[in-house]
């Protein structure tokens, strides 16, 4: 609430120049979407110098959220197919030029790539981006023979990526990472990843190695500022629907249980009285300085969401039986929950 008020005051500052605020993929906001919609609607009318540009899937709940906006203009891309197609064509030319320079394509290879992308993109920017990303790892002399391996349509492309992962040396680890990424309640950082996926101890904290491991997960995931997230909501949808049996051999409830169980383990190892060595119980949170080697960085997600995963894993009889026969929750609450 306080941050929203500060933001609104900034927008009303008479010294503020013309400002355009852009929010992409509003439908991918999984936490507090109604609050974000309210913020956009409320602030859209308080300053004539401020404009919002918002993109989203055609979700009725989002459209209804914007009903209260007094000044708005909407555009449905499905009804502007020619404009979208022209934009995708421009994007293809740009990506092909980038690939040709980076991979040193000859003229024939460059033209073949452009023809294939233009014929199979079907107005989808993401498909073009994913194919081009895959082409960066293929030698120029092999590209023309490989193009047909990239089928049109996102789901078919995702399935090809999944098949490649399944036959790779790192298949088990990559599937574990994808499973965890699919059920967590917020994107996790690299420090938190080893808490939920089996890795060698020396890899924890080795950001270069962790980034390479994420790179082995096809193009499903992206890494930005050490935060692991999906390249697009459609990638997550594919894993939790079409490929659910591949990614979740023990079911999604099994992954929730694994995250819950491992969360208790890592928290039990990391949590202790005065973990930041403040030695001053009356210190305010604003005075707390995180140490360079933050003992909570690897367990921050676990501290916030372990109970959520406990609730979501209780949908199978095996899980319920394991929980009833174990005192791990009771022991954690008694020994580590409060200090």
Short mmCIF file of C-alpha atoms in Angstrom, two decimals, residues 32-334:
data_model
loop_
_atom_site.label_atom_id
_atom_site.label_comp_id
_atom_site.label_asym_id
_atom_site.label_seq_id
_atom_site.Cartn_x
_atom_site.Cartn_y
_atom_site.Cartn_z
CA UNK A 32 -1.86 -10.17 -6.56
CA UNK A 33 -3.09 -9.66 -10.14
CA UNK A 34 -6.25 -7.84 -8.91
CA UNK A 35 -4.07 -5.40 -6.96
CA UNK A 36 -1.93 -4.73 -10.02
CA UNK A 37 -5.04 -4.13 -12.13
CA UNK A 38 -6.35 -1.69 -9.51
CA UNK A 39 -3.01 0.14 -9.48
CA UNK A 40 -2.99 0.52 -13.26
CA UNK A 41 -6.61 1.71 -13.38
CA UNK A 42 -6.20 4.16 -10.50
CA UNK A 43 -2.96 5.70 -11.73
CA UNK A 44 -3.98 5.85 -15.39
CA UNK A 45 -6.18 8.88 -14.78
CA UNK A 46 -4.20 10.89 -12.24
CA UNK A 47 -1.62 12.33 -14.63
CA UNK A 48 -2.13 13.50 -18.24
CA UNK A 49 1.60 13.01 -18.83
CA UNK A 50 1.50 9.28 -18.10
CA UNK A 51 0.35 6.51 -20.41
CA UNK A 52 0.15 2.77 -19.82
CA UNK A 53 0.69 0.14 -22.51
CA UNK A 54 -0.46 -3.29 -21.36
CA UNK A 55 -0.41 -6.62 -23.19
CA UNK A 56 -2.24 -9.74 -22.10
CA UNK A 57 -4.13 -12.78 -23.24
CA UNK A 58 -7.85 -12.23 -23.69
CA UNK A 59 -8.85 -13.17 -20.17
CA UNK A 60 -12.34 -12.00 -19.10
CA UNK A 61 -11.10 -11.26 -15.58
CA UNK A 62 -8.46 -8.87 -16.92
CA UNK A 63 -10.86 -7.20 -19.34
CA UNK A 64 -13.33 -6.73 -16.50
CA UNK A 65 -10.58 -5.26 -14.34
CA UNK A 66 -10.07 -2.51 -16.91
CA UNK A 67 -13.78 -1.68 -17.19
CA UNK A 68 -13.34 1.06 -14.60
CA UNK A 69 -10.64 2.83 -16.61
CA UNK A 70 -12.08 6.10 -17.92
CA UNK A 71 -9.61 6.66 -20.76
CA UNK A 72 -8.54 3.60 -22.67
CA UNK A 73 -8.10 2.17 -26.14
CA UNK A 74 -7.90 -1.55 -26.82
CA UNK A 75 -6.57 -3.58 -29.71
CA UNK A 76 -7.22 -7.26 -30.29
CA UNK A 77 -4.28 -8.75 -32.19
CA UNK A 78 -6.42 -11.64 -33.41
CA UNK A 79 -8.47 -9.09 -35.34
CA UNK A 80 -5.37 -7.39 -36.76
CA UNK A 81 -3.74 -10.40 -38.37
CA UNK A 82 -2.16 -8.41 -41.21
CA UNK A 83 -0.42 -6.04 -38.81
CA UNK A 84 0.87 -8.91 -36.70
CA UNK A 85 2.04 -10.80 -39.78
CA UNK A 86 3.93 -7.75 -41.03
CA UNK A 87 5.58 -7.32 -37.63
CA UNK A 88 6.60 -10.98 -37.53
CA UNK A 89 8.07 -10.68 -41.03
CA UNK A 90 10.19 -7.74 -39.90
CA UNK A 91 11.25 -9.67 -36.82
CA UNK A 92 12.25 -12.67 -38.95
CA UNK A 93 14.43 -10.50 -41.19
CA UNK A 94 16.14 -9.03 -38.15
CA UNK A 95 16.77 -12.42 -36.53
CA UNK A 96 18.02 -13.98 -39.77
CA UNK A 97 20.45 -11.11 -40.32
CA UNK A 98 21.69 -11.58 -36.76
CA UNK A 99 22.07 -15.34 -37.26
CA UNK A 100 23.79 -14.96 -40.63
CA UNK A 101 26.38 -12.63 -39.14
CA UNK A 102 26.87 -14.64 -35.96
CA UNK A 103 27.04 -18.06 -37.63
CA UNK A 104 28.67 -16.84 -40.86
CA UNK A 105 25.95 -18.16 -43.17
CA UNK A 106 26.43 -18.01 -46.91
CA UNK A 107 23.68 -16.44 -49.05
CA UNK A 108 21.93 -19.74 -49.80
CA UNK A 109 21.78 -20.74 -46.13
CA UNK A 110 20.57 -17.32 -45.12
CA UNK A 111 17.77 -17.40 -47.71
CA UNK A 112 16.79 -20.95 -46.74
CA UNK A 113 16.44 -19.98 -43.08
CA UNK A 114 14.37 -16.92 -43.93
CA UNK A 115 12.06 -18.92 -46.22
CA UNK A 116 11.51 -21.63 -43.62
CA UNK A 117 10.80 -19.20 -40.80
CA UNK A 118 8.45 -17.15 -42.95
CA UNK A 119 6.51 -20.23 -44.07
CA UNK A 120 6.11 -21.76 -40.61
CA UNK A 121 5.94 -18.89 -38.11
CA UNK A 122 2.16 -18.50 -38.48
CA UNK A 123 2.30 -15.09 -36.85
CA UNK A 124 4.06 -16.29 -33.68
CA UNK A 125 7.04 -14.25 -32.48
CA UNK A 126 7.96 -16.77 -29.80
CA UNK A 127 8.23 -19.64 -32.28
CA UNK A 128 10.68 -17.61 -34.37
CA UNK A 129 12.70 -16.67 -31.29
CA UNK A 130 12.91 -20.27 -30.05
CA UNK A 131 13.94 -21.68 -33.43
CA UNK A 132 16.60 -19.01 -33.85
CA UNK A 133 17.90 -19.77 -30.37
CA UNK A 134 18.20 -23.44 -31.29
CA UNK A 135 19.95 -22.58 -34.57
CA UNK A 136 22.76 -20.81 -32.70
CA UNK A 137 24.12 -24.22 -31.67
CA UNK A 138 24.05 -25.70 -35.19
CA UNK A 139 26.96 -25.22 -37.64
CA UNK A 140 26.10 -23.21 -40.74
CA UNK A 141 26.80 -26.11 -43.13
CA UNK A 142 24.25 -28.26 -41.27
CA UNK A 143 21.44 -25.73 -40.96
CA UNK A 144 19.51 -26.47 -44.17
CA UNK A 145 19.32 -30.19 -43.34
CA UNK A 146 18.15 -29.39 -39.81
CA UNK A 147 15.41 -26.84 -40.50
CA UNK A 148 12.71 -29.44 -41.08
CA UNK A 149 13.32 -30.74 -37.55
CA UNK A 150 11.70 -27.57 -36.21
CA UNK A 151 7.98 -28.19 -36.72
CA UNK A 152 5.50 -25.30 -36.92
CA UNK A 153 3.44 -24.60 -33.83
CA UNK A 154 4.65 -24.02 -30.28
CA UNK A 155 3.48 -27.34 -28.81
CA UNK A 156 5.18 -29.40 -31.51
CA UNK A 157 8.36 -27.36 -31.07
CA UNK A 158 8.18 -27.79 -27.30
CA UNK A 159 7.75 -31.54 -27.75
CA UNK A 160 10.87 -31.68 -29.91
CA UNK A 161 12.78 -29.81 -27.20
CA UNK A 162 11.42 -32.23 -24.59
CA UNK A 163 12.53 -35.24 -26.65
CA UNK A 164 16.03 -33.77 -26.94
CA UNK A 165 16.19 -33.29 -23.18
CA UNK A 166 14.95 -36.85 -22.56
CA UNK A 167 17.80 -38.36 -24.59
CA UNK A 168 20.55 -36.12 -23.18
CA UNK A 169 23.10 -36.99 -20.48
CA UNK A 170 21.47 -34.50 -18.13
CA UNK A 171 17.90 -35.71 -18.68
CA UNK A 172 17.15 -36.59 -15.05
CA UNK A 173 18.46 -33.32 -13.66
CA UNK A 174 16.81 -31.19 -16.35
CA UNK A 175 13.44 -32.86 -15.81
CA UNK A 176 13.76 -32.27 -12.08
CA UNK A 177 14.49 -28.59 -12.68
CA UNK A 178 11.55 -28.25 -15.06
CA UNK A 179 9.26 -30.01 -12.58
CA UNK A 180 10.30 -27.69 -9.76
CA UNK A 181 10.00 -24.59 -11.95
CA UNK A 182 6.49 -25.67 -12.96
CA UNK A 183 5.02 -25.85 -9.44
CA UNK A 184 6.84 -23.16 -7.45
CA UNK A 185 4.93 -20.04 -6.45
CA UNK A 186 7.52 -17.54 -7.63
CA UNK A 187 10.65 -17.72 -9.80
CA UNK A 188 13.62 -18.93 -7.79
CA UNK A 189 17.18 -17.64 -7.88
CA UNK A 190 20.25 -19.75 -8.59
CA UNK A 191 21.15 -19.85 -4.88
CA UNK A 192 17.83 -21.59 -4.15
CA UNK A 193 17.95 -24.13 -6.98
CA UNK A 194 20.26 -26.70 -5.29
CA UNK A 195 17.83 -26.82 -2.36
CA UNK A 196 15.31 -28.64 -4.56
CA UNK A 197 17.39 -30.45 -7.20
CA UNK A 198 20.16 -33.00 -6.57
CA UNK A 199 23.53 -31.43 -7.36
CA UNK A 200 27.14 -31.88 -6.32
CA UNK A 201 27.93 -29.78 -3.22
CA UNK A 202 30.64 -27.86 -5.06
CA UNK A 203 28.11 -26.61 -7.63
CA UNK A 204 26.14 -24.65 -5.04
CA UNK A 205 27.24 -21.04 -5.35
CA UNK A 206 28.97 -21.71 -8.68
CA UNK A 207 26.79 -19.43 -10.81
CA UNK A 208 28.56 -20.29 -14.05
CA UNK A 209 27.94 -24.02 -13.60
CA UNK A 210 24.34 -23.45 -12.51
CA UNK A 211 23.73 -21.23 -15.55
CA UNK A 212 25.07 -23.99 -17.82
CA UNK A 213 22.72 -26.48 -16.19
CA UNK A 214 19.77 -24.17 -16.87
CA UNK A 215 20.98 -23.90 -20.46
CA UNK A 216 20.60 -27.68 -20.83
CA UNK A 217 16.86 -27.37 -20.20
CA UNK A 218 16.18 -26.62 -23.86
CA UNK A 219 14.68 -23.18 -24.32
CA UNK A 220 11.95 -23.69 -21.73
CA UNK A 221 13.73 -21.58 -19.14
CA UNK A 222 15.50 -18.27 -19.19
CA UNK A 223 18.00 -16.83 -16.74
CA UNK A 224 17.94 -13.14 -15.96
CA UNK A 225 19.79 -11.54 -13.03
CA UNK A 226 20.32 -15.03 -11.57
CA UNK A 227 16.54 -15.60 -11.55
CA UNK A 228 15.16 -18.71 -13.26
CA UNK A 229 11.84 -18.26 -15.05
CA UNK A 230 9.93 -19.64 -18.02
CA UNK A 231 10.58 -18.16 -21.43
CA UNK A 232 6.79 -17.80 -21.79
CA UNK A 233 3.62 -18.91 -20.05
CA UNK A 234 2.97 -21.32 -22.94
CA UNK A 235 6.13 -23.24 -22.00
CA UNK A 236 4.85 -23.79 -18.47
CA UNK A 237 1.40 -24.73 -19.79
CA UNK A 238 2.98 -27.33 -22.07
CA UNK A 239 4.92 -28.95 -19.23
CA UNK A 240 1.96 -29.06 -16.84
CA UNK A 241 -0.51 -30.33 -19.44
CA UNK A 242 0.87 -31.99 -22.58
CA UNK A 243 4.13 -33.26 -21.06
CA UNK A 244 2.91 -33.83 -17.51
CA UNK A 245 3.67 -37.59 -17.56
CA UNK A 246 7.20 -36.95 -18.81
CA UNK A 247 8.07 -34.19 -16.36
CA UNK A 248 6.15 -35.53 -13.35
CA UNK A 249 6.63 -39.33 -13.27
CA UNK A 250 5.40 -39.33 -9.65
CA UNK A 251 2.70 -36.77 -10.31
CA UNK A 252 2.70 -33.07 -9.49
CA UNK A 253 1.80 -33.88 -5.89
CA UNK A 254 5.05 -35.84 -5.68
CA UNK A 255 7.03 -32.77 -6.72
CA UNK A 256 5.19 -30.65 -4.15
CA UNK A 257 6.08 -33.24 -1.51
CA UNK A 258 9.74 -33.25 -2.56
CA UNK A 259 9.92 -29.45 -2.33
CA UNK A 260 8.20 -29.50 1.06
CA UNK A 261 10.47 -32.23 2.43
CA UNK A 262 13.68 -30.68 1.12
CA UNK A 263 12.58 -27.28 2.39
CA UNK A 264 12.44 -28.65 5.92
CA UNK A 265 15.89 -30.16 5.47
CA UNK A 266 17.61 -27.00 4.21
CA UNK A 267 15.84 -24.77 6.73
CA UNK A 268 16.86 -27.08 9.57
CA UNK A 269 20.48 -26.69 8.48
CA UNK A 270 20.41 -22.93 7.88
CA UNK A 271 18.13 -21.44 10.52
CA UNK A 272 19.53 -20.51 13.91
CA UNK A 273 19.13 -17.82 16.52
CA UNK A 274 20.38 -14.41 15.32
CA UNK A 275 21.32 -15.81 11.91
CA UNK A 276 22.73 -12.42 10.79
CA UNK A 277 24.74 -12.00 14.01
CA UNK A 278 23.04 -8.67 14.78
CA UNK A 279 23.40 -9.07 18.56
CA UNK A 280 20.75 -6.36 19.01
CA UNK A 281 17.15 -7.62 19.36
CA UNK A 282 15.73 -4.10 19.08
CA UNK A 283 17.23 -3.29 15.68
CA UNK A 284 14.78 -2.21 12.96
CA UNK A 285 14.52 -4.06 9.67
CA UNK A 286 15.77 -0.97 7.85
CA UNK A 287 19.04 -1.21 9.77
CA UNK A 288 19.65 -4.83 8.83
CA UNK A 289 22.40 -5.29 6.27
CA UNK A 290 22.55 -8.59 4.46
CA UNK A 291 26.04 -10.12 4.65
CA UNK A 292 27.88 -10.83 1.41
CA UNK A 293 27.55 -14.54 2.09
CA UNK A 294 23.87 -14.46 2.99
CA UNK A 295 22.97 -17.59 5.02
CA UNK A 296 19.32 -17.15 4.04
CA UNK A 297 19.77 -16.79 0.27
CA UNK A 298 19.41 -20.52 -0.36
CA UNK A 299 16.41 -20.99 1.95
CA UNK A 300 14.40 -17.81 1.44
CA UNK A 301 11.87 -19.51 -0.84
CA UNK A 302 11.57 -22.45 1.54
CA UNK A 303 10.90 -20.17 4.51
CA UNK A 304 7.99 -18.52 2.70
CA UNK A 305 6.34 -21.39 0.85
CA UNK A 306 7.04 -24.71 2.58
CA UNK A 307 3.54 -24.80 4.07
CA UNK A 308 1.96 -24.13 0.66
CA UNK A 309 3.72 -27.17 -0.80
CA UNK A 310 2.72 -29.23 2.24
CA UNK A 311 -0.92 -28.40 1.54
CA UNK A 312 -0.60 -29.12 -2.19
CA UNK A 313 1.11 -32.48 -1.74
CA UNK A 314 -1.66 -34.02 0.37
CA UNK A 315 -3.68 -35.18 -2.63
CA UNK A 316 -2.29 -38.72 -2.70
CA UNK A 317 -2.66 -41.56 -0.20
CA UNK A 318 1.09 -42.31 -0.28
CA UNK A 319 1.94 -38.76 0.70
CA UNK A 320 -0.61 -38.68 3.50
CA UNK A 321 0.68 -42.02 4.82
CA UNK A 322 4.28 -40.76 4.74
CA UNK A 323 3.32 -37.61 6.63
CA UNK A 324 1.38 -39.51 9.29
CA UNK A 325 4.29 -41.88 9.82
CA UNK A 326 6.84 -39.10 10.14
CA UNK A 327 7.46 -36.51 12.82
CA UNK A 328 9.48 -34.20 10.56
CA UNK A 329 6.94 -31.36 10.68
CA UNK A 330 6.55 -31.62 14.45
CA UNK A 331 10.31 -31.75 14.95
CA UNK A 332 10.84 -28.74 12.70
CA UNK A 333 8.19 -26.68 14.49
CA UNK A 334 9.66 -27.55 17.89
#
